[in-house]
PDB file of C-alpha atoms and ligand atoms in Angstrom:
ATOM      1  CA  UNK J   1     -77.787  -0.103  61.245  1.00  0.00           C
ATOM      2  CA  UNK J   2     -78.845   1.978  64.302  1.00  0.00           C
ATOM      3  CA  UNK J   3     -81.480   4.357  64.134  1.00  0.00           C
ATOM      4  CA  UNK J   4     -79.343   7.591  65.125  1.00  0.00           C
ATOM      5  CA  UNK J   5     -76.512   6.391  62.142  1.00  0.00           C
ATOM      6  CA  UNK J   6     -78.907   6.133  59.717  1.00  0.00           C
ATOM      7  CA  UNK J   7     -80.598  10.128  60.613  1.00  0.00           C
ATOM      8  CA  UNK J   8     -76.832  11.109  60.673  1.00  0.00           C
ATOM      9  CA  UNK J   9     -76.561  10.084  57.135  1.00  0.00           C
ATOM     10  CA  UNK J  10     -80.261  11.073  56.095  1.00  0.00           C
ATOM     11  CA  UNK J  11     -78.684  14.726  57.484  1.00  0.00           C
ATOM     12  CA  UNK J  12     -75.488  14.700  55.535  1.00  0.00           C
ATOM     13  CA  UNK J  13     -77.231  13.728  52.241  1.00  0.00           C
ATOM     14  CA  UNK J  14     -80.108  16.171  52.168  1.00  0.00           C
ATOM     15  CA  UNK J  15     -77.380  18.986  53.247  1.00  0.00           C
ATOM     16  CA  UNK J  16     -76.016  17.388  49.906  1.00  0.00           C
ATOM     17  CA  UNK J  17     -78.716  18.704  47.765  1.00  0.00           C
ATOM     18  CA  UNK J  18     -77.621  22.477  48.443  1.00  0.00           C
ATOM     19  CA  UNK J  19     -74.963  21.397  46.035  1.00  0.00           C
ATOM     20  CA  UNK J  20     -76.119  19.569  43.450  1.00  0.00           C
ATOM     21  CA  UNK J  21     -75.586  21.221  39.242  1.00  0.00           C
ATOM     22  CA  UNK J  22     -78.461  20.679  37.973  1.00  0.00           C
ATOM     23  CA  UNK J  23     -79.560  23.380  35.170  1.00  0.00           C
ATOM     24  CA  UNK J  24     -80.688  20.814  32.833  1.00  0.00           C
ATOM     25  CA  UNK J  25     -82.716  18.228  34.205  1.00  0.00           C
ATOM     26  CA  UNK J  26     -84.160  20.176  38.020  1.00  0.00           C
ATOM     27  CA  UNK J  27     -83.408  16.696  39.747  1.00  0.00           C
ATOM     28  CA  UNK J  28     -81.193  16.930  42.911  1.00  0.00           C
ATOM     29  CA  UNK J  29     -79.806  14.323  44.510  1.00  0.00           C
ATOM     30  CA  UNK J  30     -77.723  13.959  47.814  1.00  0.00           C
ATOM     31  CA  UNK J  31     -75.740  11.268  48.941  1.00  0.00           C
ATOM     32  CA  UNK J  32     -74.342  10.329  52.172  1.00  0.00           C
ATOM     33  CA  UNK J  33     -71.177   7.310  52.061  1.00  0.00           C
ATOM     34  CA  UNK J  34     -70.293   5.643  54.931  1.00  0.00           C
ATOM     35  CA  UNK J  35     -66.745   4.018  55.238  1.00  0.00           C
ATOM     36  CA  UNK J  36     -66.050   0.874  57.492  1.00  0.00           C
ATOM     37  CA  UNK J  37     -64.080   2.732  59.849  1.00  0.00           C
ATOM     38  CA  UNK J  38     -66.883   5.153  60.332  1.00  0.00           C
ATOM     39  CA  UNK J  39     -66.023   8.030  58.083  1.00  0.00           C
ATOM     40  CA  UNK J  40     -68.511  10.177  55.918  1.00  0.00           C
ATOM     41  CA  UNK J  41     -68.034  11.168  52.432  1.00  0.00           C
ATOM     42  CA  UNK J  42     -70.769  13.535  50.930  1.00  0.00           C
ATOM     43  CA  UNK J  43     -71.932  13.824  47.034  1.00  0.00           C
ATOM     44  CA  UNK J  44     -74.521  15.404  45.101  1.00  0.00           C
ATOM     45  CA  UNK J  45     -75.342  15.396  41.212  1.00  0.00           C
ATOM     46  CA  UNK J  46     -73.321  17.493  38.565  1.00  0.00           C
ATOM     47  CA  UNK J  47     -74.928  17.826  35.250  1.00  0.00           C
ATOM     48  CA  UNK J  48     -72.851  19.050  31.734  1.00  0.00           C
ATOM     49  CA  UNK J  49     -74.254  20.477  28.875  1.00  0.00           C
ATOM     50  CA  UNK J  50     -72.884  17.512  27.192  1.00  0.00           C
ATOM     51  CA  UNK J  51     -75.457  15.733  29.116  1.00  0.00           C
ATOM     52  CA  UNK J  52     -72.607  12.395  28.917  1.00  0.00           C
ATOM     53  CA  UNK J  53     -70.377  13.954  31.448  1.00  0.00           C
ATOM     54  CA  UNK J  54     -73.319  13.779  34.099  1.00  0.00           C
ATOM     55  CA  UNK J  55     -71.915  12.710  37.452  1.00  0.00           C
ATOM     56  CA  UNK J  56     -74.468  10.975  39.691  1.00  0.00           C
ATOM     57  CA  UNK J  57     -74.170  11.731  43.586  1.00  0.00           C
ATOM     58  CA  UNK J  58     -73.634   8.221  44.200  1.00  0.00           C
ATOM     59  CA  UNK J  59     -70.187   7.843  42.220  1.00  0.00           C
ATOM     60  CA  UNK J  60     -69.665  11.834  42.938  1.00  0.00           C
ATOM     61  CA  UNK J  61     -69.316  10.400  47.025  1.00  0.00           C
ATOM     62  CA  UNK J  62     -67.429   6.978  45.710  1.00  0.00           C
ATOM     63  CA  UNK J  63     -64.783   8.921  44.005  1.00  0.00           C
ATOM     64  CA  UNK J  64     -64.150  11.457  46.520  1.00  0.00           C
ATOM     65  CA  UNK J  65     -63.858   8.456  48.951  1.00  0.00           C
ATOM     66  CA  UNK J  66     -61.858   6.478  46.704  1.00  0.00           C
ATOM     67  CA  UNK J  67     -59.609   9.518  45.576  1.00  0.00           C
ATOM     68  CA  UNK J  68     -58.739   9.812  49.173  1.00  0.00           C
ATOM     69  CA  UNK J  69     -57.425   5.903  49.723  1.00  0.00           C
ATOM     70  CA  UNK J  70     -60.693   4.550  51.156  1.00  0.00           C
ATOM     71  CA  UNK J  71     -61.819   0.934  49.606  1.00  0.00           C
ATOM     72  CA  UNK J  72     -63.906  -0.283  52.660  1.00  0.00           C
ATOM     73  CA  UNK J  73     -67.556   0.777  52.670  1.00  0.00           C
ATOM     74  CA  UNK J  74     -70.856  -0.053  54.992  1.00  0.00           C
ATOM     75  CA  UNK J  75     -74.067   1.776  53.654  1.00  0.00           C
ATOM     76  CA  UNK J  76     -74.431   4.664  51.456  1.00  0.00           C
ATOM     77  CA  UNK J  77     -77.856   6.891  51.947  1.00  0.00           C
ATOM     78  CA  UNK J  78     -79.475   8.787  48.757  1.00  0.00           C
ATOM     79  CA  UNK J  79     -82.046  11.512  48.547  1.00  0.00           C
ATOM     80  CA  UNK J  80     -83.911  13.090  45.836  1.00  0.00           C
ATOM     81  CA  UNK J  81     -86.328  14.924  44.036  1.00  0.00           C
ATOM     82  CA  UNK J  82     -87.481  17.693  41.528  1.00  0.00           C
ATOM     83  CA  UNK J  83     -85.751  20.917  42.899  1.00  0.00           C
ATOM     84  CA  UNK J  84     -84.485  19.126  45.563  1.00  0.00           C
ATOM     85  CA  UNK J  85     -88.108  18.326  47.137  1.00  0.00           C
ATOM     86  CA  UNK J  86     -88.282  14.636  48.392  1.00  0.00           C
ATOM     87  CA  UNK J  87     -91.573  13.188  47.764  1.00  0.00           C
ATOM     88  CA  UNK J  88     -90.368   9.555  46.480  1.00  0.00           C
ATOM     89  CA  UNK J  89     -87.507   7.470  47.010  1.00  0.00           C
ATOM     90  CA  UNK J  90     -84.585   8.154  44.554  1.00  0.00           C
ATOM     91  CA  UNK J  91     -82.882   4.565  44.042  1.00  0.00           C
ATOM     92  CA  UNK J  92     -79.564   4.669  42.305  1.00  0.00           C
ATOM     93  CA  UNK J  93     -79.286   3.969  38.812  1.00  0.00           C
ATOM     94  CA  UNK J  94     -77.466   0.793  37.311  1.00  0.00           C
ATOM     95  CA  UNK J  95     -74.188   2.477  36.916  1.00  0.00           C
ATOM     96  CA  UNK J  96     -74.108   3.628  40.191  1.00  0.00           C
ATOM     97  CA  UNK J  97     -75.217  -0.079  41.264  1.00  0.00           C
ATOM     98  CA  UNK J  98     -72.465  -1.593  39.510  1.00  0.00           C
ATOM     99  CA  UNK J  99     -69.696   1.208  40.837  1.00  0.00           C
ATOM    100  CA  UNK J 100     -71.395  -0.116  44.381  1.00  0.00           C
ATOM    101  CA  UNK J 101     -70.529  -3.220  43.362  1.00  0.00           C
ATOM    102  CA  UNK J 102     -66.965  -2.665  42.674  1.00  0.00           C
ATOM    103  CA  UNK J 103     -66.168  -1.849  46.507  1.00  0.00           C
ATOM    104  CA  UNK J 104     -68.741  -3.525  48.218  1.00  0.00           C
ATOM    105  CA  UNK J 105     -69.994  -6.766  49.353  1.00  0.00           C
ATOM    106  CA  UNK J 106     -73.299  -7.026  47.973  1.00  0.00           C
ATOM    107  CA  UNK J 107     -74.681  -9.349  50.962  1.00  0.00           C
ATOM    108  CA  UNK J 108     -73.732  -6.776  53.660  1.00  0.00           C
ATOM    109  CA  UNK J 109     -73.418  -2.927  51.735  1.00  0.00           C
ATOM    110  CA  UNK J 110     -76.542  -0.959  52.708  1.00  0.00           C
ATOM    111  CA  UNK J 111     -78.958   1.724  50.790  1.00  0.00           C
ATOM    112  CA  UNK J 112     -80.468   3.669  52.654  1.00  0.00           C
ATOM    113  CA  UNK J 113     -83.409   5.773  50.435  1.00  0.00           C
ATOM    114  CA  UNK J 114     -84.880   8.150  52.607  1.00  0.00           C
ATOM    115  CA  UNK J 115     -87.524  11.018  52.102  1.00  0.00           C
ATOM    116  CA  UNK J 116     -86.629  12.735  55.891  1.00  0.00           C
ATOM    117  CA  UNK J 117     -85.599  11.268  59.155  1.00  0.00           C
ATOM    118  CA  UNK J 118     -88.622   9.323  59.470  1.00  0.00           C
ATOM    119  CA  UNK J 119     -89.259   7.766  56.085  1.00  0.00           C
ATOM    120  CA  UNK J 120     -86.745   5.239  55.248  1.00  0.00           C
ATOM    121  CA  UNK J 121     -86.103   1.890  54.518  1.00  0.00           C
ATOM    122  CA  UNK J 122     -83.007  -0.033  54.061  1.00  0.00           C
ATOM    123  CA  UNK J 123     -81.637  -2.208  51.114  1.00  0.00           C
ATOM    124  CA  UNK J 124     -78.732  -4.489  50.449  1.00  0.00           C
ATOM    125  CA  UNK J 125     -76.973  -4.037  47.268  1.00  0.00           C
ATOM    126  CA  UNK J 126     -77.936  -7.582  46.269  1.00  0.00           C
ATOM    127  CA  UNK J 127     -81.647  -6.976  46.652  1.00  0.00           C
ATOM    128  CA  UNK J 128     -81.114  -3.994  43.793  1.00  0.00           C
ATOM    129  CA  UNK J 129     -78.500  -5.700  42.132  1.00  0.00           C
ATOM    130  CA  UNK J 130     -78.897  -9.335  41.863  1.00  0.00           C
ATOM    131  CA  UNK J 131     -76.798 -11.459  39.428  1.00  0.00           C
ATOM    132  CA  UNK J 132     -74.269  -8.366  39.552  1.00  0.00           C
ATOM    133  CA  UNK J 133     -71.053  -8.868  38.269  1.00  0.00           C
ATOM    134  CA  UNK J 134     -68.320 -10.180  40.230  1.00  0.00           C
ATOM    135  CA  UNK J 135     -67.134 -12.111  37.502  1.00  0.00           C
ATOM    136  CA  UNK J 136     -63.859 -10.577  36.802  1.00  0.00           C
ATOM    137  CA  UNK J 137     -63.331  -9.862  40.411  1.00  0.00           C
ATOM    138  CA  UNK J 138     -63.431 -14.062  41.286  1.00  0.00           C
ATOM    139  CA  UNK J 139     -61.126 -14.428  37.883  1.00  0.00           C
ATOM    140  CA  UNK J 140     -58.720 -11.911  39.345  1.00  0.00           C
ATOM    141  CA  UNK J 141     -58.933 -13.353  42.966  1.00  0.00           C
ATOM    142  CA  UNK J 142     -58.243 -16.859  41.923  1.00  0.00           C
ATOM    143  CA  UNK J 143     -56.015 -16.464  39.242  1.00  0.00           C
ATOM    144  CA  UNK J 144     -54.305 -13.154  39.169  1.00  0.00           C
ATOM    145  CA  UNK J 145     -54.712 -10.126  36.698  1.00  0.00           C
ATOM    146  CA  UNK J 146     -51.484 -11.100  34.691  1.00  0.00           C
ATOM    147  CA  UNK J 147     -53.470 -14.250  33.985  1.00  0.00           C
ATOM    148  CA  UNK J 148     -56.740 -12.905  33.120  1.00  0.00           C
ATOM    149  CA  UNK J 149     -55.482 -10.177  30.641  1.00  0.00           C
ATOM    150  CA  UNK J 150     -52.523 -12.812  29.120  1.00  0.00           C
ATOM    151  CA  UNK J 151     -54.990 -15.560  28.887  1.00  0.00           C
ATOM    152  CA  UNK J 152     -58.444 -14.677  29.255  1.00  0.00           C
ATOM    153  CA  UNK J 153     -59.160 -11.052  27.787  1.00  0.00           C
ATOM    154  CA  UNK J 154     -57.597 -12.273  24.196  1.00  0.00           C
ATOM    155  CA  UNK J 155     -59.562 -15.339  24.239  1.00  0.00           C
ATOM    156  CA  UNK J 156     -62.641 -13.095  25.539  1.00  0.00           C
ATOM    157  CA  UNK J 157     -61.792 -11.484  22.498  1.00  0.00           C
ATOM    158  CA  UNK J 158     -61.383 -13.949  19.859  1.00  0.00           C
ATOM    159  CA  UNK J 159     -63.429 -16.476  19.941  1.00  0.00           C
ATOM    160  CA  UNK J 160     -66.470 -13.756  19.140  1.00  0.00           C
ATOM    161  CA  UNK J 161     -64.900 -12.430  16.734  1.00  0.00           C
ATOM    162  CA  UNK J 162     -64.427 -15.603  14.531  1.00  0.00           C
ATOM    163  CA  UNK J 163     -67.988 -17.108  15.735  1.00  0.00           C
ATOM    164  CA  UNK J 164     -69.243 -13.615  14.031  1.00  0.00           C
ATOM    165  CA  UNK J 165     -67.365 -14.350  11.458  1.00  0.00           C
ATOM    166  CA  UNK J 166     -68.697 -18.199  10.841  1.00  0.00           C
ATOM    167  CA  UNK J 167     -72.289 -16.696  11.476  1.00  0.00           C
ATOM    168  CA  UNK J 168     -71.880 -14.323   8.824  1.00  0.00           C
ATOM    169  CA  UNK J 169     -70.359 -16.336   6.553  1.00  0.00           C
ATOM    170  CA  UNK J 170     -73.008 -18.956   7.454  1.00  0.00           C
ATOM    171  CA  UNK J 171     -76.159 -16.719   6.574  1.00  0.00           C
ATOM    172  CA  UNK J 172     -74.584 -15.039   3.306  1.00  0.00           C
ATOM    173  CA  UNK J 173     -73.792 -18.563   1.534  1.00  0.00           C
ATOM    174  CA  UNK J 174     -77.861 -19.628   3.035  1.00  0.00           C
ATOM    175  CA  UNK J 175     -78.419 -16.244   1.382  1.00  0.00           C
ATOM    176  CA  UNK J 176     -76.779 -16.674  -1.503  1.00  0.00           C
ATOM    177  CA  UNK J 177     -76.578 -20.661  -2.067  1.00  0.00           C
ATOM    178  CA  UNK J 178     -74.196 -19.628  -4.999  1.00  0.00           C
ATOM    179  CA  UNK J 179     -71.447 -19.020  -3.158  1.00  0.00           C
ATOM    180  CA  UNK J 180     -71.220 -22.441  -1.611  1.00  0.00           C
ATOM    181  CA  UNK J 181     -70.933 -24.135  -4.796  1.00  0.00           C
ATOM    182  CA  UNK J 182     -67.409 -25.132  -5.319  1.00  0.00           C
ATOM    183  CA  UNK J 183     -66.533 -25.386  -9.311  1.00  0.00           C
TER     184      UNK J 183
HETATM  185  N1  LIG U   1     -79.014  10.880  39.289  1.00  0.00           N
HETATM  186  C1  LIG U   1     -78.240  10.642  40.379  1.00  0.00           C
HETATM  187  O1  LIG U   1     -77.587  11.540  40.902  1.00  0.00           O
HETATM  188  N2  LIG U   1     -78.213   9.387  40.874  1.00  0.00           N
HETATM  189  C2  LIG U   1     -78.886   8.332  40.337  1.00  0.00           C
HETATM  190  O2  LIG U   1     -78.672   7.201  40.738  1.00  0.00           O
HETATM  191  C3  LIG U   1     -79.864   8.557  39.289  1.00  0.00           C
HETATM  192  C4  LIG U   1     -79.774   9.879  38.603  1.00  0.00           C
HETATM  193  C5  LIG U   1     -79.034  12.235  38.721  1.00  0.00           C
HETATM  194  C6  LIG U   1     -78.364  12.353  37.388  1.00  0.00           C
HETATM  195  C7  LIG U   1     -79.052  13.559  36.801  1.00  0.00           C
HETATM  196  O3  LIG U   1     -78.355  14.714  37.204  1.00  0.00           O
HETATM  197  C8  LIG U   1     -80.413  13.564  37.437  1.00  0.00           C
HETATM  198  O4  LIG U   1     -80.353  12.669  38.537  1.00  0.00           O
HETATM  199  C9  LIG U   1     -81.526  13.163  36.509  1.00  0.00           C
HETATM  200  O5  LIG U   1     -81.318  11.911  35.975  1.00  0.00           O
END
């Protein structure tokens, strides 16, 4: 990533924090995303009173980006801090990793965590996600999502549910010997 990018998007994120909802918890965060054709998509933090409706400024810049018909992205740079001051890095959480993860290939999409211009360093989403799951993604590649939901999902589904079953059914007759005697 060149140097004069990445201060671009260190820019656009902090301008970020100007918007950020955050009655509840004080902790603003800014977020710059960076498309492969070279477009930027801002986000910042929007807090509920529900506190479950939270909207991190990660996904906040993923869904306007993905809202608009982009699916291609580079690097996405975050900023944060208590009222908006930036003293540490703010890495994204593990939702926000795994919505990265969704659009992105993990060897090549870049986080950028800054504090200013000067103080930053760069990860790939594999370094803060490894062993993320792509699962699903190869199923669907390789055998097609009419497959995977006629096939796979039910037995996904299934099979747990009568291994519970045999587990429970296991421990209450080790429980209760009892009930495995046959008359
Ligand atoms: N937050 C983000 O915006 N991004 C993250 O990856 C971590 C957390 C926000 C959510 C909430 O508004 C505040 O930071 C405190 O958790």
């Amino acid at each position: 990533m060149e140097k004069a990018l990445a201060e671009k998007m260190i820019d656009l994120a902090i301008e970020q924090l100007n918007f950020s909802y955050t009655p509840y918890s004080h902790f603003k965060v800014g977020a710059a995303l960076l498309t492969k054709d070279g477009k930027l998509y801002g986000g910042c933090n929007i807090e509920n009173a529900a506190y479950g409706p939270t909207n991190c400024a990660e996904r906040t810049a993923f869904f306007k980006a993905v809202s608009e018909g982009e699916r291609r992205f580079d690097a996405i740079c975050i900023v944060g801090g208590k009222e908006g001051v930036l003293t540490e890095y703010a890495a994204p959480c593990g939702v926000c990793r795994q919505v990265m993860m969704e659009f992105c290939d993990p060897e090549t999409f870049q986080i950028i965590l800054a504090t200013s211009r000067e103080q930053y360093e760069i990860f790939t989403l594999r370094e803060l996600l490894p062993l993320g799951l792509l699962f699903f993604y190869w199923c669907t590649v390789l055998l097609g999502p009419a497959v995977l939901v006629r096939y796979l999902y039910p037995v996904m589904v299934t099979v747990p549910f009568f291994l519970c079953r045999l587990r429970i059914r296991r421990s209450s007759s080790l429980n209760n010997p009892s009930d495995s005697v046959t008359m």
